[in-house]
mmCIF file of C-alpha atoms and ligand atoms in Angstrom:
data_model
loop_
_atom_site.group_PDB
_atom_site.id
_atom_site.type_symbol
_atom_site.label_atom_id
_atom_site.label_comp_id
_atom_site.label_asym_id
_atom_site.label_seq_id
_atom_site.Cartn_x
_atom_site.Cartn_y
_atom_site.Cartn_z
ATOM 1 C CA MET A 17 -4.798 -11.556 -47.064
ATOM 2 C CA GLN A 18 -7.065 -14.625 -46.535
ATOM 3 C CA LYS A 19 -6.835 -15.775 -42.799
ATOM 4 C CA ASN A 20 -5.520 -19.202 -43.731
ATOM 5 C CA ASP A 21 -2.232 -17.529 -45.576
ATOM 6 C CA VAL A 22 -0.949 -17.167 -41.992
ATOM 7 C CA GLY A 23 -0.120 -20.450 -41.449
ATOM 8 C CA LYS A 24 -0.261 -23.077 -38.466
ATOM 9 C CA ASP A 25 3.154 -21.914 -37.129
ATOM 10 C CA ARG A 26 1.825 -18.412 -36.804
ATOM 11 C CA TYR A 27 -1.240 -19.660 -34.862
ATOM 12 C CA ARG A 28 0.808 -21.552 -32.583
ATOM 13 C CA ALA A 29 3.502 -18.778 -32.320
ATOM 14 C CA MET A 30 0.270 -16.372 -31.481
ATOM 15 C CA ILE A 31 -1.213 -18.857 -28.878
ATOM 16 C CA GLU A 32 2.499 -19.156 -27.099
ATOM 17 C CA ALA A 33 2.878 -15.371 -27.407
ATOM 18 C CA LEU A 34 -0.300 -14.621 -24.819
ATOM 19 C CA ALA A 35 -0.301 -13.222 -21.361
ATOM 20 C CA GLU A 36 -3.016 -15.714 -20.869
ATOM 21 C CA GLY A 37 -2.289 -19.393 -20.026
ATOM 22 C CA VAL A 38 -4.283 -21.461 -22.794
ATOM 23 C CA LEU A 39 -4.749 -25.075 -22.104
ATOM 24 C CA LEU A 40 -6.289 -27.527 -24.845
ATOM 25 C CA VAL A 41 -7.999 -30.595 -22.925
ATOM 26 C CA SER A 42 -9.751 -33.375 -24.204
ATOM 27 C CA ARG A 43 -13.281 -34.953 -23.287
ATOM 28 C CA LYS A 44 -11.516 -37.155 -20.984
ATOM 29 C CA HIS A 45 -9.727 -34.259 -18.934
ATOM 30 C CA ARG A 46 -6.166 -34.636 -20.610
ATOM 31 C CA ILE A 47 -3.924 -32.055 -21.173
ATOM 32 C CA VAL A 48 -3.096 -32.104 -24.994
ATOM 33 C CA LEU A 49 -1.179 -28.433 -25.169
ATOM 34 C CA ALA A 50 -0.210 -25.965 -22.991
ATOM 35 C CA ASN A 51 1.216 -22.643 -23.646
ATOM 36 C CA LYS A 52 4.148 -20.860 -22.110
ATOM 37 C CA SER A 53 2.056 -18.598 -19.969
ATOM 38 C CA ALA A 54 0.344 -21.859 -18.525
ATOM 39 C CA GLU A 55 3.286 -23.429 -18.096
ATOM 40 C CA GLU A 56 4.669 -20.533 -16.211
ATOM 41 C CA MET A 57 1.584 -19.705 -14.285
ATOM 42 C CA LEU A 58 1.206 -23.567 -13.308
ATOM 43 C CA SER A 59 5.029 -24.235 -12.809
ATOM 44 C CA TRP A 60 4.799 -26.195 -9.582
ATOM 45 C CA ALA A 61 2.627 -28.957 -12.123
ATOM 46 C CA ALA A 62 5.118 -28.458 -15.129
ATOM 47 C CA PRO A 63 5.313 -30.170 -17.234
ATOM 48 C CA LEU A 64 1.403 -29.577 -18.028
ATOM 49 C CA GLU A 65 0.702 -31.642 -21.419
ATOM 50 C CA GLY A 66 -0.115 -35.260 -20.958
ATOM 51 C CA LYS A 67 -1.380 -34.886 -17.473
ATOM 52 C CA ASP A 68 -4.789 -34.885 -16.157
ATOM 53 C CA ILE A 69 -6.463 -31.957 -15.239
ATOM 54 C CA SER A 70 -7.716 -32.734 -11.991
ATOM 55 C CA ALA A 71 -4.229 -33.096 -10.847
ATOM 56 C CA ILE A 72 -4.241 -29.196 -11.266
ATOM 57 C CA PHE A 73 -7.685 -28.140 -10.448
ATOM 58 C CA GLU A 74 -8.041 -30.317 -7.625
ATOM 59 C CA SER A 75 -11.877 -29.307 -7.152
ATOM 60 C CA ALA A 76 -14.627 -31.311 -8.244
ATOM 61 C CA SER A 77 -16.535 -28.394 -9.363
ATOM 62 C CA PHE A 78 -13.980 -27.528 -12.197
ATOM 63 C CA SER A 79 -14.017 -31.346 -13.426
ATOM 64 C CA GLU A 80 -18.048 -30.650 -13.152
ATOM 65 C CA ALA A 81 -17.941 -27.493 -15.117
ATOM 66 C CA LEU A 82 -15.776 -29.202 -17.916
ATOM 67 C CA ASP A 83 -18.142 -32.140 -18.218
ATOM 68 C CA SER A 84 -20.693 -29.739 -18.404
ATOM 69 C CA VAL A 85 -19.157 -27.716 -21.319
ATOM 70 C CA PHE A 86 -18.725 -30.608 -23.531
ATOM 71 C CA LYS A 87 -22.217 -31.714 -22.731
ATOM 72 C CA GLU A 88 -24.177 -28.744 -22.950
ATOM 73 C CA LYS A 89 -21.627 -26.923 -25.440
ATOM 74 C CA ARG A 90 -21.505 -23.838 -23.460
ATOM 75 C CA ARG A 91 -19.171 -21.408 -22.175
ATOM 76 C CA ARG A 92 -18.129 -21.581 -18.361
ATOM 77 C CA LYS A 93 -16.435 -18.696 -16.333
ATOM 78 C CA LEU A 94 -14.702 -19.779 -13.085
ATOM 79 C CA LYS A 95 -12.940 -18.118 -10.188
ATOM 80 C CA LEU A 96 -9.912 -20.122 -8.695
ATOM 81 C CA THR A 97 -8.035 -19.309 -5.360
ATOM 82 C CA SER A 98 -4.907 -21.511 -5.033
ATOM 83 C CA TYR A 99 -2.392 -21.582 -2.082
ATOM 84 C CA HIS A 100 -0.308 -24.562 -2.444
ATOM 85 C CA GLY A 101 -1.333 -26.025 -5.910
ATOM 86 C CA PHE A 102 -5.277 -25.198 -6.881
ATOM 87 C CA THR A 103 -8.241 -26.075 -4.374
ATOM 88 C CA GLY A 104 -11.016 -24.646 -6.664
ATOM 89 C CA ASP A 105 -13.581 -21.610 -7.217
ATOM 90 C CA ASP A 106 -15.259 -22.258 -3.781
ATOM 91 C CA ALA A 107 -12.083 -22.660 -1.796
ATOM 92 C CA ILE A 108 -11.966 -20.046 0.906
ATOM 93 C CA ILE A 109 -8.337 -19.507 1.688
ATOM 94 C CA ARG A 110 -6.719 -16.934 3.114
ATOM 95 C CA GLY A 111 -2.814 -17.429 3.372
ATOM 96 C CA LYS A 112 -2.483 -13.750 4.232
ATOM 97 C CA GLY A 113 -1.214 -12.474 0.854
ATOM 98 C CA ARG A 114 0.679 -15.646 -0.612
ATOM 99 C CA GLU A 115 -2.786 -17.124 -2.214
ATOM 100 C CA LYS A 116 -3.159 -16.660 -5.797
ATOM 101 C CA HIS A 117 -6.306 -16.040 -7.772
ATOM 102 C CA TYR A 118 -6.947 -16.857 -11.139
ATOM 103 C CA LYS A 119 -9.834 -16.662 -13.530
ATOM 104 C CA SER A 120 -10.704 -19.423 -15.710
ATOM 105 C CA CYS A 121 -13.071 -19.960 -18.738
ATOM 106 C CA ILE A 122 -13.825 -23.077 -20.383
ATOM 107 C CA THR A 123 -14.915 -23.515 -23.821
ATOM 108 C CA SER A 124 -15.702 -26.533 -26.075
ATOM 109 C CA LEU A 125 -14.200 -26.518 -29.640
ATOM 110 C CA ASP A 126 -16.057 -29.323 -30.848
ATOM 111 C CA GLU A 127 -16.988 -33.210 -29.768
ATOM 112 C CA LYS A 128 -13.490 -34.008 -28.497
ATOM 113 C CA TYR A 129 -11.623 -30.846 -27.318
ATOM 114 C CA ALA A 130 -11.981 -27.761 -25.095
ATOM 115 C CA VAL A 131 -9.948 -24.510 -24.565
ATOM 116 C CA ILE A 132 -9.380 -23.478 -20.767
ATOM 117 C CA THR A 133 -8.141 -19.926 -20.705
ATOM 118 C CA ILE A 134 -6.181 -18.914 -17.306
ATOM 119 C CA THR A 135 -5.796 -15.294 -16.190
ATOM 120 C CA ASP A 136 -3.752 -14.164 -13.025
ATOM 121 C CA VAL A 137 -5.678 -11.464 -11.267
ATOM 122 C CA THR A 138 -3.764 -11.857 -7.730
ATOM 123 C CA ARG A 139 -2.761 -8.452 -8.080
ATOM 124 C CA ILE A 140 -6.091 -7.003 -8.488
ATOM 125 C CA GLU A 141 -7.382 -9.312 -5.833
ATOM 126 C CA ARG A 142 -5.019 -7.863 -3.529
ATOM 127 C CA LEU A 143 -6.071 -4.435 -3.891
ATOM 128 C CA ALA A 144 -9.194 -5.173 -3.779
ATOM 129 C CA ILE A 145 -8.595 -6.178 -0.152
ATOM 130 C CA VAL A 146 -6.243 -3.363 0.643
ATOM 131 C CA ARG A 147 -8.961 -0.918 -0.269
ATOM 132 C CA GLN A 148 -11.548 -2.858 2.117
ATOM 133 C CA ASP A 149 -9.111 -2.561 4.716
ATOM 134 C CA PHE A 150 -8.270 1.056 3.988
ATOM 135 C CA VAL A 151 -12.489 1.967 4.431
ATOM 136 C CA SER A 152 -12.504 0.200 7.527
ATOM 137 C CA ASN A 153 -9.479 1.965 9.246
ATOM 138 C CA VAL A 154 -10.457 4.964 8.109
ATOM 139 C CA SER A 155 -13.988 4.791 9.368
ATOM 140 C CA HIS A 156 -12.784 3.448 12.686
ATOM 141 C CA GLU A 157 -10.234 6.128 13.124
ATOM 142 C CA LEU A 158 -12.505 9.136 12.658
ATOM 143 C CA LYS A 159 -14.991 7.275 15.177
ATOM 144 C CA THR A 160 -12.739 7.796 17.966
ATOM 145 C CA PRO A 161 -12.495 11.697 17.944
ATOM 146 C CA LEU A 162 -16.236 11.604 16.783
ATOM 147 C CA THR A 163 -17.588 9.698 19.745
ATOM 148 C CA ALA A 164 -15.595 12.122 22.117
ATOM 149 C CA ILE A 165 -17.118 15.043 20.569
ATOM 150 C CA SER A 166 -20.631 14.034 20.600
ATOM 151 C CA GLY A 167 -20.238 12.477 24.124
ATOM 152 C CA PHE A 168 -18.770 15.906 25.586
ATOM 153 C CA SER A 169 -20.853 17.807 23.655
ATOM 154 C CA GLU A 170 -23.933 15.854 25.216
ATOM 155 C CA THR A 171 -22.203 16.645 28.839
ATOM 156 C CA LEU A 172 -22.156 20.531 28.047
ATOM 157 C CA LEU A 173 -25.883 20.232 27.759
ATOM 158 C CA ASP A 174 -26.360 19.245 31.217
ATOM 159 C CA ASP A 175 -27.698 22.110 33.998
ATOM 160 C CA GLY A 176 -25.285 23.293 36.814
ATOM 161 C CA LEU A 177 -22.029 23.005 35.229
ATOM 162 C CA SER A 178 -19.105 25.448 36.651
ATOM 163 C CA ARG A 179 -17.515 27.639 33.793
ATOM 164 C CA ASP A 180 -14.284 25.898 34.426
ATOM 165 C CA GLU A 181 -15.997 22.772 33.649
ATOM 166 C CA ILE A 182 -17.748 24.043 30.401
ATOM 167 C CA LYS A 183 -14.484 25.230 29.405
ATOM 168 C CA GLY A 184 -12.540 21.644 29.932
ATOM 169 C CA PHE A 185 -15.458 20.151 27.998
ATOM 170 C CA ALA A 186 -14.935 22.790 25.249
ATOM 171 C CA ARG A 187 -11.191 22.352 25.187
ATOM 172 C CA ILE A 188 -11.841 18.058 24.547
ATOM 173 C CA ILE A 189 -14.214 18.853 21.669
ATOM 174 C CA ARG A 190 -11.978 21.164 20.213
ATOM 175 C CA LYS A 191 -8.765 18.935 20.832
ATOM 176 C CA ASN A 192 -10.679 16.219 19.123
ATOM 177 C CA SER A 193 -12.226 18.101 16.045
ATOM 178 C CA ALA A 194 -8.607 19.548 14.870
ATOM 179 C CA HIS A 195 -7.695 15.354 15.186
ATOM 180 C CA MET A 196 -10.372 14.980 12.944
ATOM 181 C CA GLN A 197 -9.062 17.582 10.604
ATOM 182 C CA ARG A 198 -5.712 16.314 10.737
ATOM 183 C CA ILE A 199 -7.034 13.067 9.551
ATOM 184 C CA ILE A 200 -8.980 14.609 6.790
ATOM 185 C CA SER A 201 -6.437 16.391 5.300
ATOM 186 C CA ASP A 202 -3.629 13.935 5.681
ATOM 187 C CA LEU A 203 -6.161 11.320 3.820
ATOM 188 C CA LEU A 204 -6.867 14.211 0.944
ATOM 189 C CA LEU A 205 -3.067 14.587 0.577
ATOM 190 C CA LEU A 206 -2.434 10.939 -0.089
ATOM 191 C CA THR A 207 -5.459 10.617 -2.307
ATOM 192 C CA SER A 208 -3.973 13.425 -4.471
ATOM 193 C CA LEU A 209 -0.483 11.872 -4.414
ATOM 194 C CA ASP A 210 -2.251 8.559 -5.185
ATOM 195 C CA ARG A 211 -3.802 10.078 -8.779
ATOM 196 C CA SER A 212 -0.204 9.363 -10.220
ATOM 197 C CA GLU A 213 -1.475 10.320 -13.701
ATOM 198 C CA ILE A 214 -0.837 13.918 -12.582
ATOM 199 C CA ALA A 215 2.333 14.981 -11.950
ATOM 200 C CA PRO A 216 3.127 17.390 -9.338
ATOM 201 C CA ALA A 217 5.109 20.602 -10.577
ATOM 202 C CA MET A 218 8.600 20.529 -10.065
ATOM 203 C CA ALA A 219 10.975 23.338 -10.152
ATOM 204 C CA VAL A 220 14.433 23.959 -8.924
ATOM 205 C CA THR A 221 14.988 25.234 -5.537
ATOM 206 C CA THR A 222 17.954 24.834 -2.801
ATOM 207 C CA ASP A 223 18.131 22.402 0.005
ATOM 208 C CA THR A 224 18.602 25.624 2.531
ATOM 209 C CA ARG A 225 15.225 27.059 1.300
ATOM 210 C CA ILE A 226 13.823 23.585 1.952
ATOM 211 C CA LEU A 227 15.215 23.418 5.482
ATOM 212 C CA SER A 228 14.188 27.065 6.322
ATOM 213 C CA GLU A 229 10.448 26.414 5.301
ATOM 214 C CA VAL A 230 10.340 23.149 7.735
ATOM 215 C CA ARG A 231 12.010 25.205 10.434
ATOM 216 C CA SER A 232 9.418 27.763 10.558
ATOM 217 C CA TYR A 233 6.606 25.300 10.325
ATOM 218 C CA THR A 234 8.153 22.727 13.331
ATOM 219 C CA GLN A 235 10.232 25.445 15.447
ATOM 220 C CA TYR A 236 7.139 25.823 17.627
ATOM 221 C CA LYS A 237 6.508 21.967 18.346
ATOM 222 C CA ALA A 238 10.439 21.814 19.287
ATOM 223 C CA GLU A 239 10.191 24.303 21.605
ATOM 224 C CA THR A 240 7.330 22.903 23.873
ATOM 225 C CA LYS A 241 9.358 19.805 24.437
ATOM 226 C CA ASP A 242 12.476 22.094 24.728
ATOM 227 C CA ILE A 243 14.210 19.898 22.118
ATOM 228 C CA GLU A 244 16.977 21.431 19.929
ATOM 229 C CA VAL A 245 16.718 20.838 16.335
ATOM 230 C CA GLU A 246 19.874 21.590 14.225
ATOM 231 C CA TYR A 247 19.905 21.943 10.631
ATOM 232 C CA GLU A 248 22.605 22.239 8.238
ATOM 233 C CA SER A 249 22.553 22.469 4.757
ATOM 234 C CA GLN A 250 25.071 23.262 1.841
ATOM 235 C CA GLY A 251 23.126 25.778 -0.648
ATOM 236 C CA LYS A 252 23.092 23.130 -3.586
ATOM 237 C CA SER A 253 19.902 23.220 -6.266
ATOM 238 C CA VAL A 254 17.629 20.374 -6.488
ATOM 239 C CA LEU A 255 14.777 19.968 -8.935
ATOM 240 C CA CYS A 256 11.384 18.963 -6.972
ATOM 241 C CA ASN A 257 8.342 20.080 -6.077
ATOM 242 C CA GLU A 258 9.311 22.158 -2.833
ATOM 243 C CA SER A 259 5.945 21.748 -1.005
ATOM 244 C CA LEU A 260 5.572 18.004 -1.097
ATOM 245 C CA ILE A 261 9.698 17.741 -0.400
ATOM 246 C CA VAL A 262 9.018 20.232 2.598
ATOM 247 C CA GLN A 263 5.731 18.409 3.677
ATOM 248 C CA ALA A 264 7.935 14.988 3.768
ATOM 249 C CA ILE A 265 10.763 16.449 5.814
ATOM 250 C CA ILE A 266 8.189 18.163 8.243
ATOM 251 C CA ASN A 267 6.342 14.703 9.168
ATOM 252 C CA LEU A 268 9.986 13.279 9.588
ATOM 253 C CA VAL A 269 11.090 16.225 11.927
ATOM 254 C CA VAL A 270 7.386 16.482 13.662
ATOM 255 C CA ASN A 271 8.066 12.573 14.508
ATOM 256 C CA ALA A 272 11.178 12.873 15.806
ATOM 257 C CA ILE A 273 9.808 15.496 18.018
ATOM 258 C CA SER A 274 6.809 13.534 19.025
ATOM 259 C CA TYR A 275 8.870 10.019 19.693
ATOM 260 C CA SER A 276 11.986 11.788 21.573
ATOM 261 C CA PRO A 277 12.217 12.455 25.347
ATOM 262 C CA GLU A 278 12.651 16.462 26.252
ATOM 263 C CA LYS A 279 15.763 18.076 26.171
ATOM 264 C CA THR A 280 17.214 15.772 23.444
ATOM 265 C CA ARG A 281 18.633 16.469 20.330
ATOM 266 C CA VAL A 282 17.476 16.221 16.572
ATOM 267 C CA THR A 283 19.475 16.738 13.551
ATOM 268 C CA VAL A 284 18.471 17.825 10.082
ATOM 269 C CA LYS A 285 21.088 17.456 7.598
ATOM 270 C CA ALA A 286 21.006 17.962 3.681
ATOM 271 C CA ARG A 287 24.092 16.702 1.512
ATOM 272 C CA THR A 288 24.293 15.507 -1.908
ATOM 273 C CA ARG A 289 25.607 12.028 -2.454
ATOM 274 C CA GLY A 290 26.299 11.128 -6.694
ATOM 275 C CA SER A 291 23.497 12.073 -8.349
ATOM 276 C CA GLN A 292 21.057 12.198 -5.243
ATOM 277 C CA MET A 293 20.000 14.869 -2.887
ATOM 278 C CA GLU A 294 19.660 13.286 0.846
ATOM 279 C CA PHE A 295 17.743 14.763 3.578
ATOM 280 C CA ILE A 296 18.598 12.890 7.033
ATOM 281 C CA VAL A 297 16.447 13.430 10.038
ATOM 282 C CA ALA A 298 18.026 11.628 13.087
ATOM 283 C CA ASP A 299 16.792 11.806 16.920
ATOM 284 C CA HIS A 300 17.607 10.295 20.225
ATOM 285 C CA GLY A 301 14.360 9.289 21.076
ATOM 286 C CA SER A 302 12.181 5.802 21.857
ATOM 287 C CA GLY A 303 13.601 4.190 18.442
ATOM 288 C CA ILE A 304 11.481 1.248 16.419
ATOM 289 C CA ALA A 305 11.953 -2.342 16.922
ATOM 290 C CA GLU A 306 13.153 -4.596 14.234
ATOM 291 C CA GLU A 307 9.697 -6.196 13.762
ATOM 292 C CA ASP A 308 7.935 -2.962 13.536
ATOM 293 C CA LEU A 309 10.714 -1.467 10.886
ATOM 294 C CA SER A 310 9.088 -2.666 7.724
ATOM 295 C CA ARG A 311 5.364 -2.016 8.757
ATOM 296 C CA ILE A 312 5.875 1.902 9.912
ATOM 297 C CA PHE A 313 5.330 2.770 6.155
ATOM 298 C CA GLU A 314 1.480 1.322 5.812
ATOM 299 C CA ARG A 315 -1.203 3.406 6.237
ATOM 300 C CA PHE A 316 -2.631 3.857 9.970
ATOM 301 C CA TYR A 317 0.183 1.578 11.543
ATOM 302 C CA ARG A 318 1.560 2.735 14.864
ATOM 303 C CA VAL A 319 4.084 1.234 17.243
ATOM 304 C CA ASP A 320 2.017 2.860 20.012
ATOM 305 C CA LYS A 321 -1.231 3.710 19.293
ATOM 306 C CA ALA A 322 -2.032 5.498 22.460
ATOM 307 C CA ARG A 323 1.219 7.710 22.242
ATOM 308 C CA SER A 324 0.782 8.513 18.887
ATOM 309 C CA ARG A 325 -2.843 9.906 19.221
ATOM 310 C CA GLU A 326 -1.596 12.009 22.502
ATOM 311 C CA SER A 327 1.216 13.790 20.076
ATOM 312 C CA GLY A 328 -1.518 14.379 17.728
ATOM 313 C CA GLY A 329 -0.421 11.775 15.061
ATOM 314 C CA THR A 330 -2.883 10.504 12.520
ATOM 315 C CA GLY A 331 -0.640 7.446 11.528
ATOM 316 C CA LEU A 332 -0.756 8.620 8.048
ATOM 317 C CA GLY A 333 2.490 10.872 8.306
ATOM 318 C CA LEU A 334 5.147 8.122 6.901
ATOM 319 C CA SER A 335 2.660 6.801 4.369
ATOM 320 C CA ILE A 336 2.898 10.306 3.005
ATOM 321 C CA VAL A 337 6.777 10.664 3.033
ATOM 322 C CA ARG A 338 6.963 7.323 1.264
ATOM 323 C CA HIS A 339 4.460 8.478 -1.601
ATOM 324 C CA ILE A 340 6.328 11.797 -1.839
ATOM 325 C CA ALA A 341 9.683 9.688 -2.292
ATOM 326 C CA ILE A 342 8.100 7.816 -4.970
ATOM 327 C CA ILE A 343 6.680 10.340 -6.871
ATOM 328 C CA HIS A 344 10.366 12.370 -6.908
ATOM 329 C CA ASP A 345 11.740 8.629 -8.374
ATOM 330 C CA GLY A 346 13.403 8.568 -4.570
ATOM 331 C CA THR A 347 13.212 6.331 -1.580
ATOM 332 C CA ILE A 348 12.810 6.805 2.359
ATOM 333 C CA LYS A 349 15.309 4.539 4.355
ATOM 334 C CA VAL A 350 15.218 4.119 8.100
ATOM 335 C CA GLU A 351 17.516 3.059 10.353
ATOM 336 C CA SER A 352 16.690 2.402 14.129
ATOM 337 C CA LYS A 353 17.637 0.840 17.818
ATOM 338 C CA LEU A 354 15.375 0.745 20.318
ATOM 339 C CA SER A 355 15.950 3.466 22.975
ATOM 340 C CA GLU A 356 18.715 4.757 21.034
ATOM 341 C CA GLY A 357 16.984 6.514 18.105
ATOM 342 C CA SER A 358 16.203 6.512 14.468
ATOM 343 C CA VAL A 359 17.603 7.812 11.299
ATOM 344 C CA PHE A 360 15.241 8.851 8.664
ATOM 345 C CA THR A 361 16.963 9.114 5.083
ATOM 346 C CA LEU A 362 14.816 10.720 2.231
ATOM 347 C CA SER A 363 16.985 10.650 -0.941
ATOM 348 C CA ILE A 364 15.942 12.245 -4.487
ATOM 349 C CA PRO A 365 17.650 12.728 -7.712
ATOM 350 C CA LEU A 366 19.039 16.290 -7.919
ATOM 351 C CA SER A 367 17.456 16.695 -11.174
HETATM 352 N N1 ADP B 13 11.185 9.288 14.841
HETATM 353 C C1 ADP B 13 10.727 8.198 15.307
HETATM 354 N N2 ADP B 13 11.092 7.415 16.242
HETATM 355 C C2 ADP B 13 10.138 6.328 16.763
HETATM 356 N N3 ADP B 13 9.033 5.956 16.407
HETATM 357 C C3 ADP B 13 8.684 6.529 15.219
HETATM 358 C C4 ADP B 13 9.335 7.876 14.519
HETATM 359 N N4 ADP B 13 8.582 8.143 13.730
HETATM 360 C C5 ADP B 13 7.912 7.021 13.238
HETATM 361 N N5 ADP B 13 7.606 6.249 14.228
HETATM 362 C C6 ADP B 13 6.896 5.210 14.517
HETATM 363 O O1 ADP B 13 5.850 4.930 13.168
HETATM 364 C C7 ADP B 13 4.540 5.205 13.524
HETATM 365 C C8 ADP B 13 3.918 5.496 12.271
HETATM 366 O O2 ADP B 13 4.676 7.189 11.828
HETATM 367 P P1 ADP B 13 3.748 8.232 11.463
HETATM 368 O O3 ADP B 13 2.951 7.540 9.916
HETATM 369 O O4 ADP B 13 4.333 9.470 11.117
HETATM 370 O O5 ADP B 13 2.229 7.990 12.107
HETATM 371 P P2 ADP B 13 1.830 8.881 13.450
HETATM 372 O O6 ADP B 13 3.388 9.744 13.951
HETATM 373 O O7 ADP B 13 0.766 9.837 13.078
HETATM 374 O O8 ADP B 13 1.611 8.178 14.709
HETATM 375 C C9 ADP B 13 4.309 6.366 14.728
HETATM 376 O O9 ADP B 13 3.396 5.643 15.532
HETATM 377 C C10 ADP B 13 5.527 5.770 15.577
HETATM 378 O O10 ADP B 13 5.136 4.732 16.258
HETATM 379 MG MG1 MG B 14 3.719 11.096 12.180
#
């Protein structure tokens, strides 16, 4: 089939179907044609046809780029950041999560017209920022215990220390290296959960088995604070990756113990609800303020850094729980009242 046989209407339909925004502009900077994606991306300026391009791309450098494309007949690529409307490739606007990022390419068609394509790269740009923040967080988290380890090992080399002093410093070193190990193993777990292309092995187990595993891992910690943990299950079957679900509930139980005063009560309940199995961990601890509730599942976010570190926390526990929930097509929810307590509900499909 000859190209021309396709017909004009199909060409137009093809341009309309593109996920990229496409604009046809005249030498005088007027928009002659705009496809559906362009109208959607730049909806605040719609309708686009007939408008001067400067009404959309405010920056002078964009107009210059367009002129140079006509003059030099070459292609220009630009990066654009917009906040309330476009402000150009060199705008440094940090509207923390609200700005949009676009990539744009201008190509001249002939003496009279040029084509501008626009791709929304907001998601990619945001991911890049998240990654940078993560790396700097990890470095910072590892630096704190490492500073203690190197400082106290230096002190250990001093002459004339008593046996008790030596033991005291060695204990601090041990505590801090254990903390580093916890951070690293949490990070490794998170990374392996992130690689979503490898689906974890699922098998049928029961809620009773899961909770008895959780108990064996958390019993000791509960005893050190004289906290009684009450378990309740129904012996129901559930399809899941047992060791991951056990890990998630351990994280919730450890938090319940860590952020509760001594001699209080924690309950861990498994129950079915419709096609879901719910694991509910409730405590009578410090509770979480409204403004922190939405952030506690973020990596390294803690309400009280010192308290978290003191109890051996890495700031990654809940983020691991959230990942494990997602992998199981499940959810994690929290209800909490300051100084009354918290209830975390992990919910996964039964099969
Ligand atoms: N049961 C709870 N009661 C009160 N605060 C909690 C509870 N669980 C979590 N939090 C808060 O959420 C933060 C994040 O939890 P997590 O991701 O497990 O990190 P970590 O416990 O290592 O600090 C904790 O530092 C704490 O401030
Ligand atoms: Mg924790």
